[in-house]
Coordinates of C-alpha atoms in Angstrom, one line a residue:
X1343 CA 74.3 32.2 216.8
X1344 CA 77.0 31.7 214.5
X1345 CA 74.9 33.0 211.6
X1346 CA 74.5 35.9 213.4
X1347 CA 78.2 36.5 214.4
X1348 CA 79.2 35.9 210.8
X1349 CA 76.7 38.4 209.5
X1350 CA 77.8 41.0 212.1
X1351 CA 81.1 40.3 211.2
X1352 CA 80.8 41.0 207.5
X1353 CA 78.6 44.3 208.2
X1354 CA 81.8 45.8 209.9
X1355 CA 84.1 44.6 206.9
X1356 CA 81.4 46.5 204.9
X1357 CA 81.4 49.5 206.5
X1358 CA 85.3 49.8 206.5
X1359 CA 85.2 48.8 202.6
X1360 CA 82.9 51.7 202.2
X1361 CA 84.6 54.1 204.6
X1362 CA 87.9 53.9 202.6
X1363 CA 85.8 54.3 199.2
X1364 CA 85.7 57.9 199.8
X1365 CA 88.5 59.9 200.9
X1366 CA 87.3 62.0 204.0
X1367 CA 89.8 64.6 203.0
X1368 CA 88.6 65.1 199.4
X1369 CA 85.4 67.5 198.6
X1370 CA 82.4 66.0 197.9
X1371 CA 81.4 67.4 194.3
X1372 CA 78.9 66.4 191.8
X1373 CA 82.2 65.5 190.1
X1374 CA 83.3 62.9 192.9
X1375 CA 83.2 59.4 191.1
X1376 CA 82.5 56.1 192.3
X1377 CA 79.5 54.1 193.6
X1378 CA 79.9 55.4 197.2
X1379 CA 80.7 59.3 196.4
X1380 CA 78.4 59.6 193.5
X1381 CA 75.3 57.5 195.1
X1382 CA 75.4 57.9 198.8
X1383 CA 77.4 60.6 200.2
X1384 CA 76.6 63.1 197.2
X1385 CA 72.5 63.1 197.2
X1386 CA 72.8 64.0 201.1
X1387 CA 75.4 66.5 200.3
X1388 CA 72.8 67.9 198.1
X1389 CA 70.0 67.5 200.4
X1390 CA 72.3 69.7 203.3
X1391 CA 73.1 72.4 201.0
X1392 CA 69.3 72.3 199.5
X1393 CA 68.0 72.6 203.3
X1394 CA 70.6 75.1 204.2
X1395 CA 69.6 77.1 200.9
X1396 CA 66.1 77.2 202.6
X1397 CA 67.2 78.7 205.8
X1398 CA 69.3 81.2 204.6
X1399 CA 72.3 79.5 204.1
X1400 CA 72.2 78.3 207.5
X1401 CA 74.0 75.0 208.0
X1402 CA 73.5 74.4 211.4
X1403 CA 70.0 74.3 211.4
X1404 CA 70.5 72.0 207.8
X1405 CA 72.5 69.6 209.6
X1406 CA 70.1 69.2 212.5
X1407 CA 66.8 69.1 210.0
X1408 CA 68.3 66.8 207.5
X1409 CA 69.7 64.5 211.0
X1410 CA 65.9 64.3 212.2
X1411 CA 64.8 63.6 208.4
X1412 CA 67.0 60.7 208.2
X1413 CA 66.7 59.6 211.6
X1414 CA 62.7 59.6 211.6
X1415 CA 63.0 57.7 207.8
X1416 CA 64.8 54.8 209.6
X1417 CA 62.4 55.0 212.5
X1418 CA 60.1 51.8 211.5
X1419 CA 63.8 50.1 210.9
X1420 CA 64.4 50.9 214.6
X1421 CA 61.6 49.6 216.0
X1422 CA 61.4 46.3 214.0
X1423 CA 65.2 45.9 215.4
X1424 CA 63.9 46.8 218.8
X1425 CA 61.3 44.2 219.0
X1426 CA 63.6 41.6 217.8
X1427 CA 65.9 42.3 220.1
X1428 CA 63.6 42.4 222.6
X1429 CA 61.9 38.8 221.2
X1430 CA 65.7 37.3 221.5
X1431 CA 65.7 38.2 225.2
X1432 CA 62.3 37.1 226.2
X1433 CA 63.7 33.4 224.8
X1434 CA 67.3 33.4 226.6
X1435 CA 66.0 31.6 229.5
X1436 CA 64.4 28.5 227.5
X1437 CA 67.4 28.9 225.3
X1438 CA 69.8 28.4 228.0
X1439 CA 68.0 25.3 229.3
X1440 CA 68.1 23.6 226.1
X1441 CA 72.0 24.2 226.3
X1442 CA 72.4 23.1 229.5
X1443 CA 70.1 20.0 228.6
X1444 CA 73.0 19.3 225.7
X1445 CA 76.4 20.6 226.7
X1446 CA 77.9 17.3 225.3
X1447 CA 80.1 18.6 222.6
X1448 CA 79.2 15.2 220.5
X1449 CA 77.8 15.6 217.3
X1450 CA 74.6 13.9 218.3
X1451 CA 74.0 16.4 221.1
X1452 CA 74.7 19.4 219.2
X1453 CA 72.3 18.4 216.3
X1454 CA 69.7 18.3 219.2
X1455 CA 70.3 21.6 220.3
X1456 CA 70.4 23.0 217.1
X1457 CA 66.5 21.4 216.0
X1458 CA 65.1 22.3 219.3
X1459 CA 66.8 25.7 218.8
X1460 CA 64.5 26.3 215.8
X1461 CA 61.9 24.8 217.1
X1462 CA 62.1 27.0 220.2
X1463 CA 62.3 30.3 217.7
X1464 CA 59.5 29.1 215.3
X1465 CA 57.4 28.6 218.4
X1466 CA 58.0 32.0 219.8
X1467 CA 57.8 33.6 216.1
X1468 CA 61.4 34.8 216.5
X1469 CA 64.0 35.1 213.5
X1470 CA 67.4 35.7 215.1
X1471 CA 68.7 37.3 212.1
X1472 CA 65.9 39.7 212.1
X1473 CA 67.5 42.2 214.1
X1474 CA 70.4 42.5 211.6
X1475 CA 69.0 43.6 208.6
X1476 CA 67.5 47.0 209.6
X1477 CA 71.3 47.5 210.7
X1478 CA 72.2 46.4 207.1
X1479 CA 70.0 49.1 206.0
X1480 CA 70.9 51.9 208.5
X1481 CA 74.8 51.9 208.8
X1482 CA 75.2 52.6 205.1
X1483 CA 73.1 55.7 205.4
X1484 CA 74.5 56.7 208.4
X1485 CA 77.9 56.6 207.6
X1486 CA 77.4 58.4 204.2
X1487 CA 75.4 61.4 206.1
X1488 CA 78.8 61.1 208.1
X1489 CA 80.7 61.6 204.9
X1490 CA 78.5 64.4 203.6
X1491 CA 78.6 66.8 206.4
X1492 CA 82.6 66.2 206.6
X1493 CA 83.3 66.8 203.0
X1494 CA 80.6 69.3 202.3
X1495 CA 82.7 72.3 201.4
X1496 CA 80.0 75.2 202.1
X1497 CA 79.6 74.1 205.6
X1498 CA 83.6 74.5 206.6
X1499 CA 83.1 78.5 205.8
X1500 CA 79.7 79.1 208.2
X1501 CA 79.0 79.2 211.6
X1502 CA 76.2 78.6 214.2
X1503 CA 75.5 79.8 217.3
X1504 CA 79.1 80.1 219.1
X1505 CA 80.9 78.3 217.1
X1506 CA 82.6 77.6 213.6
X1507 CA 81.1 74.6 211.9
X1508 CA 84.3 73.8 210.3
X1509 CA 86.4 73.4 213.3
X1510 CA 86.3 72.0 216.6
X1511 CA 84.1 74.0 219.7
X1512 CA 86.7 75.9 221.2
X1513 CA 84.9 75.9 224.5
X1514 CA 84.3 72.2 224.5
X1515 CA 80.8 72.4 224.9
X1516 CA 79.8 70.5 222.3
X1517 CA 82.0 67.9 222.5
X1518 CA 80.8 67.4 226.6
X1519 CA 77.0 67.5 225.4
X1520 CA 78.0 65.0 222.9
X1521 CA 79.7 62.9 225.3
X1522 CA 76.9 63.2 228.1
X1523 CA 73.9 62.5 225.7
X1524 CA 76.0 59.3 224.6
X1525 CA 75.9 58.1 228.0
X1526 CA 72.5 58.9 228.7
X1527 CA 71.4 57.0 225.2
X1528 CA 73.3 54.0 226.1
X1529 CA 72.0 54.1 229.8
X1530 CA 68.3 54.2 228.8
X1531 CA 68.9 51.4 226.1
X1532 CA 70.6 49.1 228.4
X1533 CA 67.9 49.8 231.0
X1534 CA 65.5 48.5 228.6
X1535 CA 67.3 44.6 228.8
X1536 CA 66.3 42.4 230.9
X1537 CA 69.6 41.3 231.5
X1538 CA 72.2 43.2 229.9
X1539 CA 76.2 41.3 229.5
X1540 CA 79.1 43.2 230.5
X1541 CA 80.3 44.2 227.5
X1542 CA 77.2 46.2 227.3
X1543 CA 78.0 47.6 230.4
X1544 CA 81.4 48.5 229.6
X1545 CA 80.1 50.2 226.4
X1546 CA 78.1 52.7 228.6
X1547 CA 81.3 54.4 229.8
X1548 CA 83.4 53.8 226.9
X1549 CA 81.7 55.1 224.1
X1550 CA 80.7 58.4 225.8
X1551 CA 85.1 58.7 226.7
X1552 CA 85.5 58.0 222.6
X1553 CA 83.1 60.4 221.5
X1554 CA 84.5 63.4 223.9
X1555 CA 88.0 62.2 222.6
X1556 CA 87.0 62.1 218.9
X1557 CA 84.7 65.5 219.0
X1558 CA 87.5 67.8 220.6
X1559 CA 89.6 67.3 217.6
X1560 CA 86.8 66.7 215.0
X1561 CA 84.6 70.0 212.9
X1562 CA 82.0 71.2 215.1
X1563 CA 79.6 70.0 212.1
X1564 CA 80.2 66.7 213.3
X1565 CA 79.7 66.9 217.2
X1566 CA 76.5 68.8 216.2
X1567 CA 75.3 65.5 214.4
X1568 CA 76.2 63.7 217.0
X1569 CA 74.6 65.4 219.8
X1570 CA 70.9 66.1 217.7
X1571 CA 71.4 62.3 216.4
X1572 CA 71.8 60.9 220.5
X1573 CA 68.8 63.6 221.4
X1574 CA 66.6 61.7 218.6
X1575 CA 67.7 58.3 219.8
X1576 CA 67.0 59.4 223.7
X1577 CA 63.5 60.0 222.8
X1578 CA 63.2 57.0 220.2
X1579 CA 64.4 54.7 222.8
X1580 CA 62.2 55.8 225.6
X1581 CA 59.0 55.9 223.5
X1582 CA 60.0 52.5 221.4
X1583 CA 60.9 50.7 225.2
X1584 CA 58.0 52.1 227.3
X1585 CA 55.1 51.1 225.4
X1586 CA 56.8 47.3 225.3
X1587 CA 57.4 47.4 228.9
X1588 CA 53.8 48.4 229.7
X1589 CA 52.7 45.6 227.4
X1590 CA 54.9 43.2 229.0
X1591 CA 53.3 44.5 232.6
X1592 CA 49.9 43.7 231.4
X1593 CA 50.6 40.3 230.1
X1594 CA 52.5 39.4 233.5
X1595 CA 49.5 40.9 235.2
X1596 CA 46.9 38.9 233.5
X1597 CA 48.9 35.6 233.4
X1598 CA 49.1 36.0 237.4
X1599 CA 45.5 36.2 237.3

């Protein structure tokens, strides 16, 4: 567990470094230098412009389609991450029993706890770090796409539906929809957990508020990206967790018989 926490800390440190590698106010072009800008952000900016060109320079449609393309490409990783998370949840009762059994802080008890924990993981085919690897791959890609939307100059000079992509939605429709879809996505995700912790329940209300606050000030292009990403995640979470729950019920029903 300590290794997993350490890996998560390292991940967020990496995100902080990467986000600082490119100036968010500096336009992304072919002349942009640095590994982050040249190999991550610029290719995604090119993809947005290419798709927009296919649809008559409609950058709103381009953002929607590229968001769906990226999310679909990352779908196998999300499935793996969800399965790993469900597997970890399944062994939590046994893991808690081991912690109660070896609650003494002496070195011998802690060593036995570690050994039996590893044996429990191996017996159930659980890898506590398996859920972190997909996240490590996803986050730089999604962050680079966020940069590409914000730093592609052409986007700022186009509109889509009722709003200009380069400025905040004047009617606050997108920020509200972004907040509502964030809440719904979090609600479905937490609903798929057997025993969500209090921190997860807090995020259910904190995250939507944060998204609304950001979306009120950020360009509408980013709000559009959040809305489409959230809708995809809602569908993804439902279609991934629903079959898992069905299989679990079938297994439990068969076990009772």
